[in-house]
Structure formats: structure tokens, C-alpha cells
Coordinates of C-alpha atoms in Angstrom, one line a residue:
X110 CA 0.0 0.0 0.0
X111 CA 1.4 3.4 -0.9
X112 CA 0.3 7.1 -0.8
X113 CA -1.3 6.7 -4.3
X114 CA -3.6 4.0 -2.9
X115 CA -4.8 6.4 -0.1
X116 CA -4.8 9.7 -2.0
X117 CA -8.5 10.3 -1.2
X118 CA -7.9 10.0 2.5
X119 CA -4.5 11.6 3.0
X120 CA -3.7 15.3 2.9
X121 CA 0.0 14.6 2.5
X122 CA 2.9 12.3 3.4
X123 CA 4.5 13.9 6.4
X124 CA 7.5 11.4 7.0
X125 CA 8.6 9.0 4.3
X126 CA 9.5 5.4 4.7
X127 CA 13.2 6.3 4.0
X128 CA 13.2 9.0 6.6
X129 CA 11.7 6.6 9.2
X130 CA 14.3 4.0 8.4
X131 CA 17.2 6.5 8.7
X132 CA 16.0 7.9 12.0
X133 CA 15.5 4.4 13.5
X134 CA 19.1 3.6 12.6
X135 CA 20.2 6.7 14.5
X136 CA 18.1 6.0 17.5
X137 CA 19.3 2.4 17.7
X138 CA 22.9 3.5 17.6
X139 CA 22.3 5.9 20.4
X140 CA 20.4 3.3 22.5
X141 CA 23.2 0.8 22.0
X142 CA 25.8 3.4 23.1
X143 CA 23.8 4.5 26.1
X144 CA 23.1 0.9 27.3
X145 CA 26.4 -0.9 26.5
X146 CA 26.8 -3.9 28.8
X147 CA 23.1 -3.8 29.9
X148 CA 20.3 -6.2 28.9
X149 CA 17.3 -4.1 27.9
X150 CA 13.7 -5.1 28.2
X151 CA 11.8 -3.4 25.4
X152 CA 8.2 -2.8 26.3
X153 CA 6.0 -2.2 23.3
X154 CA 2.6 -0.5 23.7
X155 CA 0.1 -2.3 21.6
X156 CA -1.1 -1.9 18.9
X157 CA 0.5 1.1 17.5
X158 CA 4.1 0.4 18.5
X159 CA 4.3 -2.9 16.7
X160 CA 6.0 -1.5 13.6
X161 CA 8.4 0.8 15.6
X162 CA 9.2 -2.0 18.1
X163 CA 9.9 -4.6 15.3
X164 CA 12.1 -2.3 13.2
X165 CA 13.9 -0.7 16.2
X166 CA 14.7 -4.0 17.9
X167 CA 16.2 -5.5 14.7
X168 CA 18.6 -2.5 14.5
X169 CA 19.8 -2.9 18.1
X170 CA 23.1 -4.7 18.8
X171 CA 22.5 -4.8 22.5
X172 CA 21.1 -7.8 24.2
X173 CA 17.4 -7.4 24.5
X174 CA 14.2 -9.0 25.5
X175 CA 10.7 -7.9 24.5
X176 CA 7.4 -7.8 26.2
X177 CA 4.1 -6.1 25.3
X178 CA 1.4 -4.1 27.1
X179 CA -2.0 -3.0 25.8
X180 CA -3.4 0.2 27.4
X181 CA -6.2 2.3 26.3
X182 CA -7.1 6.0 26.8
X183 CA -8.5 6.7 23.4
X184 CA -11.5 4.5 22.8
X185 CA -12.5 5.1 19.2
X186 CA -11.9 8.9 19.2
X187 CA -9.0 11.0 18.1
X188 CA -8.1 12.5 21.4
X189 CA -6.8 10.9 24.6
X190 CA -9.4 10.7 27.4
X191 CA -6.7 10.6 30.1
X192 CA -8.3 7.6 31.8
X193 CA -6.0 4.6 31.4
X194 CA -7.0 1.0 31.3
X195 CA -4.6 -1.9 31.2
X196 CA -6.0 -4.3 28.6
X197 CA -2.9 -6.6 28.6
X198 CA -0.2 -6.5 31.2
X199 CA 3.4 -7.5 31.0
X200 CA 4.5 -11.1 31.4
X201 CA 8.0 -10.1 32.6
X202 CA 9.0 -9.2 36.2
X203 CA 10.6 -5.8 36.1
X204 CA 12.6 -6.1 39.3
X205 CA 16.1 -4.8 38.6
X206 CA 15.6 -4.6 34.9
X207 CA 16.5 -1.8 32.5
X208 CA 13.2 -1.0 30.7
X209 CA 12.8 0.9 27.5
X210 CA 9.2 1.7 26.7
X211 CA 8.8 1.8 22.9
X212 CA 5.9 4.0 21.7
X213 CA 4.6 5.0 18.3
X214 CA 3.5 8.5 19.3
X215 CA 3.3 10.8 22.3
X216 CA 0.3 13.1 22.1
X217 CA -1.0 14.5 25.4
X218 CA 1.6 12.5 27.4
X219 CA -1.2 11.5 29.9
X220 CA -1.1 7.8 29.1
X221 CA 2.7 7.6 28.9
X222 CA 3.1 9.5 32.2
X223 CA 0.8 7.0 33.9
X224 CA 2.6 4.1 32.3
X225 CA 6.0 5.5 33.3
X226 CA 4.9 5.7 36.9
X227 CA 3.3 2.3 36.8
X228 CA 6.4 0.5 35.4
X229 CA 8.8 2.4 37.7
X230 CA 6.8 1.3 40.7
X231 CA 7.4 -2.3 39.8
X232 CA 11.1 -2.2 40.9
X233 CA 12.8 -1.6 37.6
X234 CA 16.4 -0.4 37.7
X235 CA 15.6 2.2 35.1
X236 CA 12.7 3.1 32.8
X237 CA 13.2 5.2 29.7
X238 CA 11.1 6.0 26.7
X239 CA 11.7 5.8 23.0
X240 CA 9.1 7.1 20.6
X241 CA 8.9 7.5 16.9
X242 CA 6.7 10.6 17.0
X243 CA 6.0 13.4 19.6
X244 CA 3.6 16.3 19.4
X245 CA 5.2 18.9 21.6
X246 CA 2.4 21.4 21.3
X247 CA -0.2 18.8 22.4
X248 CA 1.6 17.8 25.6
X249 CA -0.5 18.2 28.8
X250 CA 2.1 16.8 31.1
X251 CA 5.9 16.9 31.0
X252 CA 7.3 13.5 30.1
X253 CA 11.0 12.8 30.0
X254 CA 11.7 11.1 26.6
X255 CA 15.2 9.7 26.1
X256 CA 14.8 9.0 22.4
X257 CA 12.6 10.9 19.9
X258 CA 12.4 10.1 16.2
X259 CA 10.5 13.2 15.0
X260 CA 8.6 16.1 16.5
X261 CA 5.4 16.7 14.5
X262 CA 2.5 19.2 14.4
X263 CA -0.7 18.4 16.3
X264 CA -2.5 17.2 13.2
X265 CA -4.0 13.7 13.1
X266 CA -1.5 11.3 11.6
X267 CA -1.8 7.7 10.4
X268 CA 0.6 5.0 9.1
X269 CA 3.5 3.0 10.4
X270 CA 1.3 1.5 13.2
X271 CA -0.9 4.6 13.8
X272 CA -4.5 4.2 13.0
X273 CA -7.9 5.8 12.7
X274 CA -10.6 3.3 13.6
X275 CA -8.1 0.4 13.1
X276 CA -7.4 1.5 9.5
X277 CA -4.2 2.8 7.9
X278 CA -1.7 1.0 10.3
X279 CA 0.0 -0.8 7.4
X280 CA 1.0 2.4 5.5
X281 CA 4.9 2.4 5.4
X282 CA 5.1 6.1 6.1
X283 CA 3.4 8.8 8.3
X284 CA 0.6 10.6 6.6
X285 CA -1.7 13.4 7.5
X286 CA -5.3 12.2 7.4
X287 CA -7.8 14.6 5.8
X288 CA -10.1 16.0 8.5
X289 CA -13.2 15.1 6.5
X290 CA -12.2 11.4 7.0
X291 CA -12.4 11.5 10.8
X292 CA -14.8 14.4 11.5
X293 CA -17.8 12.6 10.1

């Protein structure tokens, strides 16, 4: 699937597949340098982070393990509600572990702030965040993010794991969804 296939729904391609790939290479190199000699537990946040987690993890040279959580604060809307529900918890014990939360996007920061506190309270040696996208103007709470792929505007984006109503996740790039698609 490419931009041509979605031209009726997309306003523009914001970040290309090549740009994502290049930035993930850079992020992985920095994560490896920062965590030399440590075994990282990558915690992916379902469903959006699947693509980021898979592609980032393959680029890491560090010893890693992976686990997944599913949390929800969106429902079917386009804005975070701020009320977080755990839909699937981790299988791994975090005691003494170096945890890297891998996210697709940080919007308001409310869900991630809650998740950071939750995972930190489980006895992890450290908890850091890596995200492909961040919307600085949309942040409602300050969240310390160790690794950021791209800062983007507050417009509604899809692709590379990001969805609207469970569609568009499989686009290999980040695109701006036309407002008329989600405002109906």
C-alpha cells in the first residue's frame, strides 16, 4: 500500500519510509551506546508500537528481551481521554531490569506519564522512553523522553502503526489524514 492508494484519505505524506528508516538507525545506535553492557527489556505498547518495536529491535546490537502491554485511553476517538485502562499486562517481572518503553506517538503525554509511573513502581532499575513521534504542542504533562524520532505538528496522523478506527496502520510512512475522514 502506498500514498497513491490512499490519496482520497490523505492530505500529505509527512514522513517518508526512508526518513523513518534512517532515523530508527540513528536511534538504535544511540540506545546501544547508552546501554552498553546492559540487557534491555523493550516494552511495546500495543497496537500502534508494533512496527516501531519490530524495526527498532532489529537494529539494536544490545542484548534485548521484549514484552508487550496494551493500554487504552482513546477508545474510538482521536483525542486521549486521560483515563488509562490496562488491557494486557506484561508477562515479565521488572525487578532490577532496564526497561525501554517503545511508543509510536506521544500526544498529550497523559497515558505515557501514567505508564512510566506504573512501570517504575514495579522495581525496575531504570525506565526510559523511545518514541517515533512526539507532538510537543499537544503535551498536557511533562514526560522525559530519552529517544525521539520526530517532533510533528498536532494534526491527526496515520501509518506505520498509527490508525484511525483500526485502519491505515499498514502504511509504510506517516501521513496526515484529511479532517473530513475523521470528522464525520
